[in-house]
Coordinates of C-alpha atoms and ligand atoms in Angstrom, one line a residue:
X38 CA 0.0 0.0 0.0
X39 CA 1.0 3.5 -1.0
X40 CA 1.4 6.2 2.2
X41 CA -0.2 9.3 2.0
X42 CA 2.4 12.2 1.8
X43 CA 2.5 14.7 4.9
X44 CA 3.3 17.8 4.8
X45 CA 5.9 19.2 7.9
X46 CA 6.8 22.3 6.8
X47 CA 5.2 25.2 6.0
X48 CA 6.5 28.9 4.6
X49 CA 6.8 31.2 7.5
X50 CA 7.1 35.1 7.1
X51 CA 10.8 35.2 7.2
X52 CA 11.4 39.1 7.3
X53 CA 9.9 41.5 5.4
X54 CA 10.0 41.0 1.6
X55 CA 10.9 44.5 0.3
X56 CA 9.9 43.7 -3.4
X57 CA 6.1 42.8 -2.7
X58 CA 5.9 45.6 0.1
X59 CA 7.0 48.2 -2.5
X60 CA 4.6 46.8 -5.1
X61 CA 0.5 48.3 -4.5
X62 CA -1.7 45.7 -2.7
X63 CA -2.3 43.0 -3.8
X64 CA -5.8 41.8 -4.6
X65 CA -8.2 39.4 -2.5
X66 CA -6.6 35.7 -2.7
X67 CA -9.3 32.6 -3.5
X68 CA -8.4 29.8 -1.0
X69 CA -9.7 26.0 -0.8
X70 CA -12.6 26.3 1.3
X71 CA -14.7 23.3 0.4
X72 CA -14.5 20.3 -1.7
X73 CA -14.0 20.8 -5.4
X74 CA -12.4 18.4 -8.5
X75 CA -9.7 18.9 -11.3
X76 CA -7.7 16.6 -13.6
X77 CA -4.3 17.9 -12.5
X78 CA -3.0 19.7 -9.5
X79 CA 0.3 21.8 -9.2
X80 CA 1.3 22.5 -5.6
X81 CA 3.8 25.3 -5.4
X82 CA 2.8 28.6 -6.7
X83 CA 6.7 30.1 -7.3
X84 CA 8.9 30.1 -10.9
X85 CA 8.4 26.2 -11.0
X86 CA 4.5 25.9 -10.2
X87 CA 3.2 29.2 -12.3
X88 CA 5.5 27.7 -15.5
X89 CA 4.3 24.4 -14.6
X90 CA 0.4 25.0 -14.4
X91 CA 0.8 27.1 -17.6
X92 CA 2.7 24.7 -20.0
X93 CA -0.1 21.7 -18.7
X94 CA -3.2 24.5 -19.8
X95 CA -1.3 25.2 -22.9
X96 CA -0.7 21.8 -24.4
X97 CA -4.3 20.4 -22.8
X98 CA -6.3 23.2 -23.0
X99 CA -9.6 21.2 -22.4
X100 CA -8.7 19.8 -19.0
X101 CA -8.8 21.5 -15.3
X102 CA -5.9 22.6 -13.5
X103 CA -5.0 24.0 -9.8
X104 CA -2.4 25.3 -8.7
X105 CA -2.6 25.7 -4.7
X106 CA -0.1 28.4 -2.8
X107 CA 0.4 27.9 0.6
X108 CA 1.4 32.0 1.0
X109 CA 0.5 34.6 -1.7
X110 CA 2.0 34.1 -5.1
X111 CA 5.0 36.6 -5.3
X112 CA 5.4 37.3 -1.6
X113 CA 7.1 33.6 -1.2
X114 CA 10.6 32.6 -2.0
X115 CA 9.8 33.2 -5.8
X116 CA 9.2 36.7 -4.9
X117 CA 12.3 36.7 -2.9
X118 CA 14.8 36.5 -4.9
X119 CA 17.9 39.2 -6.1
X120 CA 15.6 38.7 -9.5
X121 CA 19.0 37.2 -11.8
X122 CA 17.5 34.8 -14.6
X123 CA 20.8 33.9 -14.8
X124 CA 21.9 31.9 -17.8
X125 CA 25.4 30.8 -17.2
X126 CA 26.4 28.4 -14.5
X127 CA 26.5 30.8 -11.3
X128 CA 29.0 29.5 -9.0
X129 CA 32.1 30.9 -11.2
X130 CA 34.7 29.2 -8.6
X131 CA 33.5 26.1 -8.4
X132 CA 34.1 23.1 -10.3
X133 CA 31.8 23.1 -12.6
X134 CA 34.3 23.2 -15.7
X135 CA 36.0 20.4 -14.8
X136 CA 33.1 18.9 -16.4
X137 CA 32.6 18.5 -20.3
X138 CA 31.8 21.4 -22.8
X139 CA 28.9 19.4 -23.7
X140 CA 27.7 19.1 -20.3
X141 CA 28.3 23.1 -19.6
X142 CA 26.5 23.9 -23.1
X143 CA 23.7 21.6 -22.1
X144 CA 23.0 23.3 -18.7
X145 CA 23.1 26.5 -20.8
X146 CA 20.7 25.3 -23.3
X147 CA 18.8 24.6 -19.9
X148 CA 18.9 27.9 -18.3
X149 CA 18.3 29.8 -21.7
X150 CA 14.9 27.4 -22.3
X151 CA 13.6 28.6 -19.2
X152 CA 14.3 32.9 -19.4
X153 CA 13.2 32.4 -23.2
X154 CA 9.9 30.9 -22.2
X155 CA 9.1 33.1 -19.2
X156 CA 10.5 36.1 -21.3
X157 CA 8.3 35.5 -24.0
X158 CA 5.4 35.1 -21.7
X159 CA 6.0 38.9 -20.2
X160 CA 5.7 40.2 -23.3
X161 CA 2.8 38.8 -24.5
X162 CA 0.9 39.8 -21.5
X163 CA 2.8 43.2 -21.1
X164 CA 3.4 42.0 -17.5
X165 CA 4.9 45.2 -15.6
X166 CA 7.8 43.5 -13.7
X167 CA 11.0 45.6 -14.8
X168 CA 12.1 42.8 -17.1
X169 CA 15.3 43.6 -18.7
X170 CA 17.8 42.5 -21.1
X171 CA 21.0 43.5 -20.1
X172 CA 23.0 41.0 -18.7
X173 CA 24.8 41.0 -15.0
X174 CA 28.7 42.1 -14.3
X175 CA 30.5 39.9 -12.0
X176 CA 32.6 41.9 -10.0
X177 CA 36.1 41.4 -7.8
X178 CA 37.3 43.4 -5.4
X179 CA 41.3 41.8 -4.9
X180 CA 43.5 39.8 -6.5
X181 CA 41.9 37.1 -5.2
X182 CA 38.6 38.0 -6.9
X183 CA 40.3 38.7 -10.4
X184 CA 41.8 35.0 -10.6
X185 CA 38.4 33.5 -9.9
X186 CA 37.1 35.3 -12.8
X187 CA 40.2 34.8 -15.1
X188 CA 38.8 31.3 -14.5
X189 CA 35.5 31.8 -15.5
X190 CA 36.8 33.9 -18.3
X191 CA 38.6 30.8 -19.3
X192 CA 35.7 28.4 -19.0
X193 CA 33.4 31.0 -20.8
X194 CA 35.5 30.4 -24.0
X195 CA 36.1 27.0 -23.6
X196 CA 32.0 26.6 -24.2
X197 CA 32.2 29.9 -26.7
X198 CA 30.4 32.7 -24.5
X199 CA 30.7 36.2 -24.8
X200 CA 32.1 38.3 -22.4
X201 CA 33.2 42.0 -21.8
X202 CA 36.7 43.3 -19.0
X203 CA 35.8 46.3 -17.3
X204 CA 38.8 48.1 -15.5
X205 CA 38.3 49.7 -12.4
X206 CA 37.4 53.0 -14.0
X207 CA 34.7 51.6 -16.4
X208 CA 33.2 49.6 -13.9
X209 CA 32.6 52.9 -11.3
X210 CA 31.4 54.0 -13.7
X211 CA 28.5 51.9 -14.2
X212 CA 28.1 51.6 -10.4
X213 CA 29.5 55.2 -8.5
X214 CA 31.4 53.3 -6.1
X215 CA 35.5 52.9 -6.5
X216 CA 34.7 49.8 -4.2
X217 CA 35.3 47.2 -7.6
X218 CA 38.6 46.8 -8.9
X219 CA 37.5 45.2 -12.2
X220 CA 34.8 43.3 -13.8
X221 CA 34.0 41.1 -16.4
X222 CA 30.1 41.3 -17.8
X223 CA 28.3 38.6 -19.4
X224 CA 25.5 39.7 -21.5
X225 CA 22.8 36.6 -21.1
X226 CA 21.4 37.3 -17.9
X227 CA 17.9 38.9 -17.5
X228 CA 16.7 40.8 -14.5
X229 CA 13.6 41.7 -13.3
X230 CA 11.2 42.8 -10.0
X231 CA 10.5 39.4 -9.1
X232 CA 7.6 40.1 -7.1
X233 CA 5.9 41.7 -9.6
X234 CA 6.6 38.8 -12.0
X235 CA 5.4 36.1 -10.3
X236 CA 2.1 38.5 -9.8
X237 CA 1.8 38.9 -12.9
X238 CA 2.3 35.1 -14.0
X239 CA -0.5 34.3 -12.0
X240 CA -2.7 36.8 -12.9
X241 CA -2.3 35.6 -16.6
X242 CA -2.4 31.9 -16.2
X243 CA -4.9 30.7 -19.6
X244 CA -8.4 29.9 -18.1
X245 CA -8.6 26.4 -17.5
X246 CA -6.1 27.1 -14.6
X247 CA -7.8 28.2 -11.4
X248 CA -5.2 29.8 -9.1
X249 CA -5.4 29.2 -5.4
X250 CA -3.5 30.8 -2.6
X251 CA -3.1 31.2 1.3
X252 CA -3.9 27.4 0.9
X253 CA -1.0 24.8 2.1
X254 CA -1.9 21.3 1.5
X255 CA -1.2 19.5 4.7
X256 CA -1.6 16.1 3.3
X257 CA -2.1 14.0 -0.1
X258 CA -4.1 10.7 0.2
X259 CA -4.0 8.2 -2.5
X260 CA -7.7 6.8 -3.3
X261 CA -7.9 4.5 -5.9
X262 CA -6.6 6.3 -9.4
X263 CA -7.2 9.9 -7.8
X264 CA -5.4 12.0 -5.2
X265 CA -7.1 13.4 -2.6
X266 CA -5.5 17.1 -1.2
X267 CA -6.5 18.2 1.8
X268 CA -6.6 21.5 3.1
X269 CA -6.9 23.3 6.5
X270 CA -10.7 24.2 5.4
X271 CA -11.4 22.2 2.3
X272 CA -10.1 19.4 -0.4
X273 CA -9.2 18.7 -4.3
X274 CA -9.9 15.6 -6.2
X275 CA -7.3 15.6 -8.5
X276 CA -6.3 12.5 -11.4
X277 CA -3.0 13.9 -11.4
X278 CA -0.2 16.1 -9.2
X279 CA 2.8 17.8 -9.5
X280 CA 4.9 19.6 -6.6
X281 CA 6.7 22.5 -7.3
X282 CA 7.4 22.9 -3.4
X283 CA 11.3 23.7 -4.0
X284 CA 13.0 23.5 -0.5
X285 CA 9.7 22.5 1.2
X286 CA 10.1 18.8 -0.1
X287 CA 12.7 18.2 1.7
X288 CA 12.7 15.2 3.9
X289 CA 14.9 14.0 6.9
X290 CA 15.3 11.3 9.5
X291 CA 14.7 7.9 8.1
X292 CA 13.2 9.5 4.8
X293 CA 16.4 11.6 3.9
X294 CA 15.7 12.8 0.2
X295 CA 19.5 14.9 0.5
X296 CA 17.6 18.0 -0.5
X297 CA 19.3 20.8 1.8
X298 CA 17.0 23.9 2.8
X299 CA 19.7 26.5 2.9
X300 CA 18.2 30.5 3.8
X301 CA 20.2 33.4 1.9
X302 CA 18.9 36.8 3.2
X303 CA 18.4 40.4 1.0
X304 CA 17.9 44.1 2.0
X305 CA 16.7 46.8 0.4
X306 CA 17.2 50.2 0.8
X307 CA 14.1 53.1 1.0
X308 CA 13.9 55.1 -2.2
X309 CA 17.4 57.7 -2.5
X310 CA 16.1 61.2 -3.1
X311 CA 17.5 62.9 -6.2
X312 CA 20.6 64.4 -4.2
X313 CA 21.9 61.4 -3.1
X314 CA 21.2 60.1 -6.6
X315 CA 23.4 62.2 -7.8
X316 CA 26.1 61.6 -4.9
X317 CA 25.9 58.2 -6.1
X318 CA 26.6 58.6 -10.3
X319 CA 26.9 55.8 -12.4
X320 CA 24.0 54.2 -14.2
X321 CA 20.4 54.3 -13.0
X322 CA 19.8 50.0 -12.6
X323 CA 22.5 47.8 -13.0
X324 CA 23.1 44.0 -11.4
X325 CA 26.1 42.7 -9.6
X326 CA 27.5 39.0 -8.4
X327 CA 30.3 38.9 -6.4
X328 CA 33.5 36.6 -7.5
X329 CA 32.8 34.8 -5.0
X330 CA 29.7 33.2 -5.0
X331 CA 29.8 33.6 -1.1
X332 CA 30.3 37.5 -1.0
X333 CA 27.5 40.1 -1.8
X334 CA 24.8 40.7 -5.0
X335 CA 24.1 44.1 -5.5
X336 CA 21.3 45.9 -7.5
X337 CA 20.4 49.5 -8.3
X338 CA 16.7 49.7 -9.2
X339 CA 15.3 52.2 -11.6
X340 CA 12.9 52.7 -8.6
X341 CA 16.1 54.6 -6.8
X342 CA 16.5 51.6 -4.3
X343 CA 19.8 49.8 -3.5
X344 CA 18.9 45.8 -3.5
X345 CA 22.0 43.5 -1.6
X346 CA 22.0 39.7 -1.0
X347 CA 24.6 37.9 1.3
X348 CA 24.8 35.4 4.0
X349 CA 23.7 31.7 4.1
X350 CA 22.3 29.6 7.3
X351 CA 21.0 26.1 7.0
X352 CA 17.8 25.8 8.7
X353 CA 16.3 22.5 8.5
X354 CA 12.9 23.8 10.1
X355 CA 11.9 26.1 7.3
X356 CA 12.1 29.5 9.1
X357 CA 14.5 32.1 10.4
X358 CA 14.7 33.4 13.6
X359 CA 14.7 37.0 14.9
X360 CA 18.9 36.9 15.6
X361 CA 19.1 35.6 11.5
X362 CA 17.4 38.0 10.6
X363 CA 18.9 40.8 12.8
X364 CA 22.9 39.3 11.9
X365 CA 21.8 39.4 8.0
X366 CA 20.8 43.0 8.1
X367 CA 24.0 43.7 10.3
X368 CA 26.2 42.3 7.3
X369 CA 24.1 44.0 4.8
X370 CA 24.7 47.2 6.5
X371 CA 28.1 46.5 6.7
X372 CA 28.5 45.4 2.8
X373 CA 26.4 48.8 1.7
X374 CA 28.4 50.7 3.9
X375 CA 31.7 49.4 2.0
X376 CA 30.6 49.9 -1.3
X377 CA 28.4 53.2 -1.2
X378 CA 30.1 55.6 1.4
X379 CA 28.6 58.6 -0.3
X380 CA 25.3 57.3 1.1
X381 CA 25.8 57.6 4.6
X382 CA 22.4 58.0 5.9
X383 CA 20.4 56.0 3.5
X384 CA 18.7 53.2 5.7
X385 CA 18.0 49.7 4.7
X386 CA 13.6 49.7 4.5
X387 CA 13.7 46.2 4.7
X388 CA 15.1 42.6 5.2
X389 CA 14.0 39.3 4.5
X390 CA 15.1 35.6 4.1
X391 CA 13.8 32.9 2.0
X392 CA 15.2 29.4 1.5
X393 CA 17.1 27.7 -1.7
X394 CA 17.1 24.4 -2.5
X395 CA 20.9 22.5 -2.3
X396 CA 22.0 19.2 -2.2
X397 CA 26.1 18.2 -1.8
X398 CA 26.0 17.0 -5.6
X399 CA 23.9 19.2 -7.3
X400 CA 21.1 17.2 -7.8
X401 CA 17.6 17.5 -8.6
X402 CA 14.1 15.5 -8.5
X403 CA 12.4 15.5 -11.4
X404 CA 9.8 13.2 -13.3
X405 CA 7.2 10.3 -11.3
X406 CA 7.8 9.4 -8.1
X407 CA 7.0 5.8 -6.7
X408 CA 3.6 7.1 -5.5
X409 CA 2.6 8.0 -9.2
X410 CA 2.8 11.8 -8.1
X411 CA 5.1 14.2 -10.5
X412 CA 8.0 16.6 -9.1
X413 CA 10.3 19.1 -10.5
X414 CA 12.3 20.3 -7.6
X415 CA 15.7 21.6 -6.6
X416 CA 16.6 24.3 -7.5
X417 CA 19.9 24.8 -6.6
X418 CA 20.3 28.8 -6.4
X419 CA 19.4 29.2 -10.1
X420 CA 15.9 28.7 -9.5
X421 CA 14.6 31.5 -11.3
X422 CA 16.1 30.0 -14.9
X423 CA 15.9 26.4 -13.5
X424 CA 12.3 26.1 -12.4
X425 CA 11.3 28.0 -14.8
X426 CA 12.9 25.6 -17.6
X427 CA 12.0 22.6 -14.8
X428 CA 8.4 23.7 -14.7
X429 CA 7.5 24.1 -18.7
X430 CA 9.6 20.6 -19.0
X431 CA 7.8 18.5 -16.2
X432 CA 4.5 19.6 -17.6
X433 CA 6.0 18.3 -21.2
X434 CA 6.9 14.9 -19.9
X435 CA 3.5 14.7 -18.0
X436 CA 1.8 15.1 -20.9
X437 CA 4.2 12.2 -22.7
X438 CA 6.1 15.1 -25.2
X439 CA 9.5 13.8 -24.8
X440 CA 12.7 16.0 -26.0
X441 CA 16.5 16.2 -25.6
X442 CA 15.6 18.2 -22.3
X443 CA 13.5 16.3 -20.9
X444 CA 15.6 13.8 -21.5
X445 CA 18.4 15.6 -19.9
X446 CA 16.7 16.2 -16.8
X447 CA 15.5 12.5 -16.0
X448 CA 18.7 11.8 -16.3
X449 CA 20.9 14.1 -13.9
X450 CA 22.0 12.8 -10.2
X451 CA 19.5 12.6 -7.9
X452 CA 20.2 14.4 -4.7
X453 CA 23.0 12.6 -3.1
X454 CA 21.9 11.5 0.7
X455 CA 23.4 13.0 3.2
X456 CA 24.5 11.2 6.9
X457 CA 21.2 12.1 9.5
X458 CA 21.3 14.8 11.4
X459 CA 23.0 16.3 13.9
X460 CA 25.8 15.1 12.2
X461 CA 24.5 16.7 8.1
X462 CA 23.5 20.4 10.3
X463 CA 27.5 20.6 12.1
X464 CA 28.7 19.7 8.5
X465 CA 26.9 22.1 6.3
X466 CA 26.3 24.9 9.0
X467 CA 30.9 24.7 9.1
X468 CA 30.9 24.4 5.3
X469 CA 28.8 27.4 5.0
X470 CA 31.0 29.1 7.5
X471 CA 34.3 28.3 6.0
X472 CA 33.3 29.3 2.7
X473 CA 31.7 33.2 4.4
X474 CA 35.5 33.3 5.7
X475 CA 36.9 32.3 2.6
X476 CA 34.8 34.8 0.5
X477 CA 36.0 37.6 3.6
X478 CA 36.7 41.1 1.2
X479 CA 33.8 40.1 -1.4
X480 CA 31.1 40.3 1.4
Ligands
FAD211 C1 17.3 36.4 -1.0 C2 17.3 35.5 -2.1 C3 17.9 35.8 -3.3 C4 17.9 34.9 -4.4 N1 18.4 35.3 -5.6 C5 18.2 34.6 -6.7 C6 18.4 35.1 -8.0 O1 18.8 36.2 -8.2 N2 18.3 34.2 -9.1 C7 17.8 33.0 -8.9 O2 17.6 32.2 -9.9 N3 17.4 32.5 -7.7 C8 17.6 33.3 -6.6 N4 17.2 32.8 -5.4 C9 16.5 31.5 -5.3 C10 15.1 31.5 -5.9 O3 14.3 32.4 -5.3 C11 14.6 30.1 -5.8 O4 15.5 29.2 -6.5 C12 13.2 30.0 -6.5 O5 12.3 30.7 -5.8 C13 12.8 28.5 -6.7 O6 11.6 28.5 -7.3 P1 10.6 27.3 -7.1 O7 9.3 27.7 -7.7 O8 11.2 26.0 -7.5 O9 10.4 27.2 -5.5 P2 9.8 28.3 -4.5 O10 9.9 29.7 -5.0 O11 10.3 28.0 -3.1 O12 8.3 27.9 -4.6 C14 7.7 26.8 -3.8 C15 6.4 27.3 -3.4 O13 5.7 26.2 -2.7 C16 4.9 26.8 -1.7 N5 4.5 25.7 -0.8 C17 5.4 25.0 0.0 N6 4.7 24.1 0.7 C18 3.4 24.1 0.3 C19 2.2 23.4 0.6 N7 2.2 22.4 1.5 N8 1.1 23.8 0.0 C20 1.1 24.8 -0.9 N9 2.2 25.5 -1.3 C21 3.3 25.2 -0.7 C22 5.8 27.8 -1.1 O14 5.0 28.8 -0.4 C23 6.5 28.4 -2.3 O15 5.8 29.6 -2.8 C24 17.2 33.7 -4.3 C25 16.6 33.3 -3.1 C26 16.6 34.2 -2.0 C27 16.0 33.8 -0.8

């Protein structure tokens, strides 16, 4: 007999997400409230779930589709993020290049499948999310810094990417600050508000998806050939399901799935008035990643906000405490400070935390599980590209459409398991640790 799946963890408020706060109200949400029927159901309304629910209506237009949100859709981890559709592999000192061109190219090809079809979807609709085209610079501060990027310089032409050097000189003057002592820019990434996008994607799902949110489903039971999702105040018949819950399927204790809930942490800044706009110089939005992947991402809005991301905390429970939350904004003070001293009085508005998805080898879960239910999870940090790409793709191979993707995807590691815990929290809490220390000027 097949066990029903449980639900432990739920998303908690985390902080206070900046990018929905400075977006107007939203409208009422529609929760499950009673008992109602539809051939598929997508739990997870972030990047995966809203490109999920919309490739399923698009290719089976005549069948009935949920997709349940246990928060509001944008105000989640989705809505979280620094907002880098990022198409290169993002973690320029690690590894990854060891591996072979045709595995980088096809991770590419990945990424790219996902920001064209999301990309494509904003303009159709005309969704109002700050969407641009205009790639990311990555940005180094020492010597050690440069090397790391010589070495993604060096991969980038190994799999034939473009990329631009920016001195010290032509890189203040993108950003004001004399804080960067080089650059190199890659010109693939997209950026955008993401709370506003994953608004919008839900408010322009096709009509045979109905969207539901402040709804968690606490447990699925398998009757028969149909799944039964139940709901604090209500329940969904559904033939078919797909989770989309990203860090929230991950399982520990004698069910270990390896999937590693990891919490990175953002501020942003209240809106600059037009004197310290013009303290500051340089361009008017522009994106930043740090050489090292551990230091700080830093974003100038067209809004006249400052957006920075650093700092990383395993937290197995799904939820931050007050202290994270307090020692993240700390460090963000600290890393604006650095970088923008011409700004002295310009006070972060807010700070939040949401988690990624990690696992030690990069894997991912994707395709039928043994309990007939579908999953496209893991996001690994590049979840805005990934699910998005995961998302359109699990809905293809639902629907039987097989392609070199999806392919591709059934096909990559599984999350590798990791030893139980206490023993996996000491280890990853003192690798995250190390690595902060390692990444010390770029913070
Ligand atoms: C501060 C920060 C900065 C980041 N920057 C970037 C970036 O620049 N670029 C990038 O690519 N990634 C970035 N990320 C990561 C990115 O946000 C995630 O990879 C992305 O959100 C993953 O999308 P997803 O849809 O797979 O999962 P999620 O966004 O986590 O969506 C899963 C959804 O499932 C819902 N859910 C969970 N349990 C239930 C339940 N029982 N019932 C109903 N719903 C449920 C959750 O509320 C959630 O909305 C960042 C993350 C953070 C926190």
């Amino acid at each position: 007999m097949v066990s029903n799946l449980e639900f432990a963890r739920f998303p908690a408020p985390d902080g206070v997400n900046g990018w929905w706060e400075s977006l107007p109200p939203a409208g009422p949400a529609r929760s499950v409230s009673s008992e109602h029927r539809y051939d598929w159901v997508v739990v997870g309304g972030g990047i995966t779930g809203l490109c999920a629910a919309r490739r399923l209506a698009e290719l089976a237009p005549d069948a009935s589709i949920a997709l349940v949100e246990a928060d509001r859709i944008g105000r989640a981890t989705a809505g979280r993020n620094s907002g880098f559709f990022v198409d290169l592999p993002h973690d320029i000192s690690s590894e990854s290049y060891s591996r072979s061109v045709a595995e980088d190219k096809a991770d590419v090809r990945f990424q790219r499948h996902g920001i064209d079809y999301v990309r494509s979807i904003v303009r159709q609709h005309n969704i109002d999310c700050d969407w641009r085209d205009e790639g990311k610079f990555h940005a180094s501060v020492n010597k050690k810094g440069l090397d790391a990027l010589l070495h993604f310089a060096r991969g980038l032409t190994r799999i034939d990417e473009a990329f631009e050097w920016l001195d010290q000189a032509a890189i203040r003057k993108v950003t004001g600050t004399d804080f960067y002592q080089g650059a190199l820019f890659t010109p693939g990434c997209s950026t955008v508000q993401p709370a506003a996008l994953m608004r919008g994607l839900a408010a322009t799902q096709p009509e045979n998806v109905t969207v539901f949110e402040l709804s968690a489903v606490t447990e699925i039971e398998h009757r028969g050939n149909e799944k039964v999702l139940h709901f604090a105040k209500g329940k969904i018949v559904a033939k078919q399901v797909i989770l989309c819950t990203n860090a929230y399927a991950a399982t520990f204790g004698i069910h270990p799935n390896g999937l590693l809930p990891v919490y990175t942490f953002a501020s942003m800044t209240r809106v600059m008035n037009a004197g310290e706009v013009e303290k500051l110089g340089g361009t008017r939005s522009w994106s930043l990643i740090p050489a090292d992947p551990m230091g700080t991402t830093v974003r100038r809005l067209a809004t006249d906000r400052i957006c920075v991301r650093n700092h990383f905390a395993f937290r197995p429970g799904l939820q931050v405490s007050e202290a994270d939350l307090a020692k993240a904004k700390a460090l963000h003070q600290r890393s604006f400070d650095r970088r923008f001293p011409m700004l002295e009085g310009v006070e972060l508005e807010y700070t939040w935390g949401g988690p990624l998805c990690l696992s030690a080898n990069n894997g991912a879960l994707f395709g039928r599980r043994d309990d007939g239910i579908l999953e496209a999870v893991g996001c690994n940090g590049l979840g805005l590209s990934r699910g998005s790409s995961s998302g359109k793709l699990i809905a293809e191979y639902a629907l039987g459409r097989n392609s070199e993707l999806v392919h591709q995807l059934l096909n990559q590691p599984h999350p590798r398991s990791l030893p139980v815990r206490p023993i996996v929290d000491m280890a990853v809490s003192a690798t995250i640790w190390a690595k902060e220390m390692s990444a010390g000027a770029e913070l």
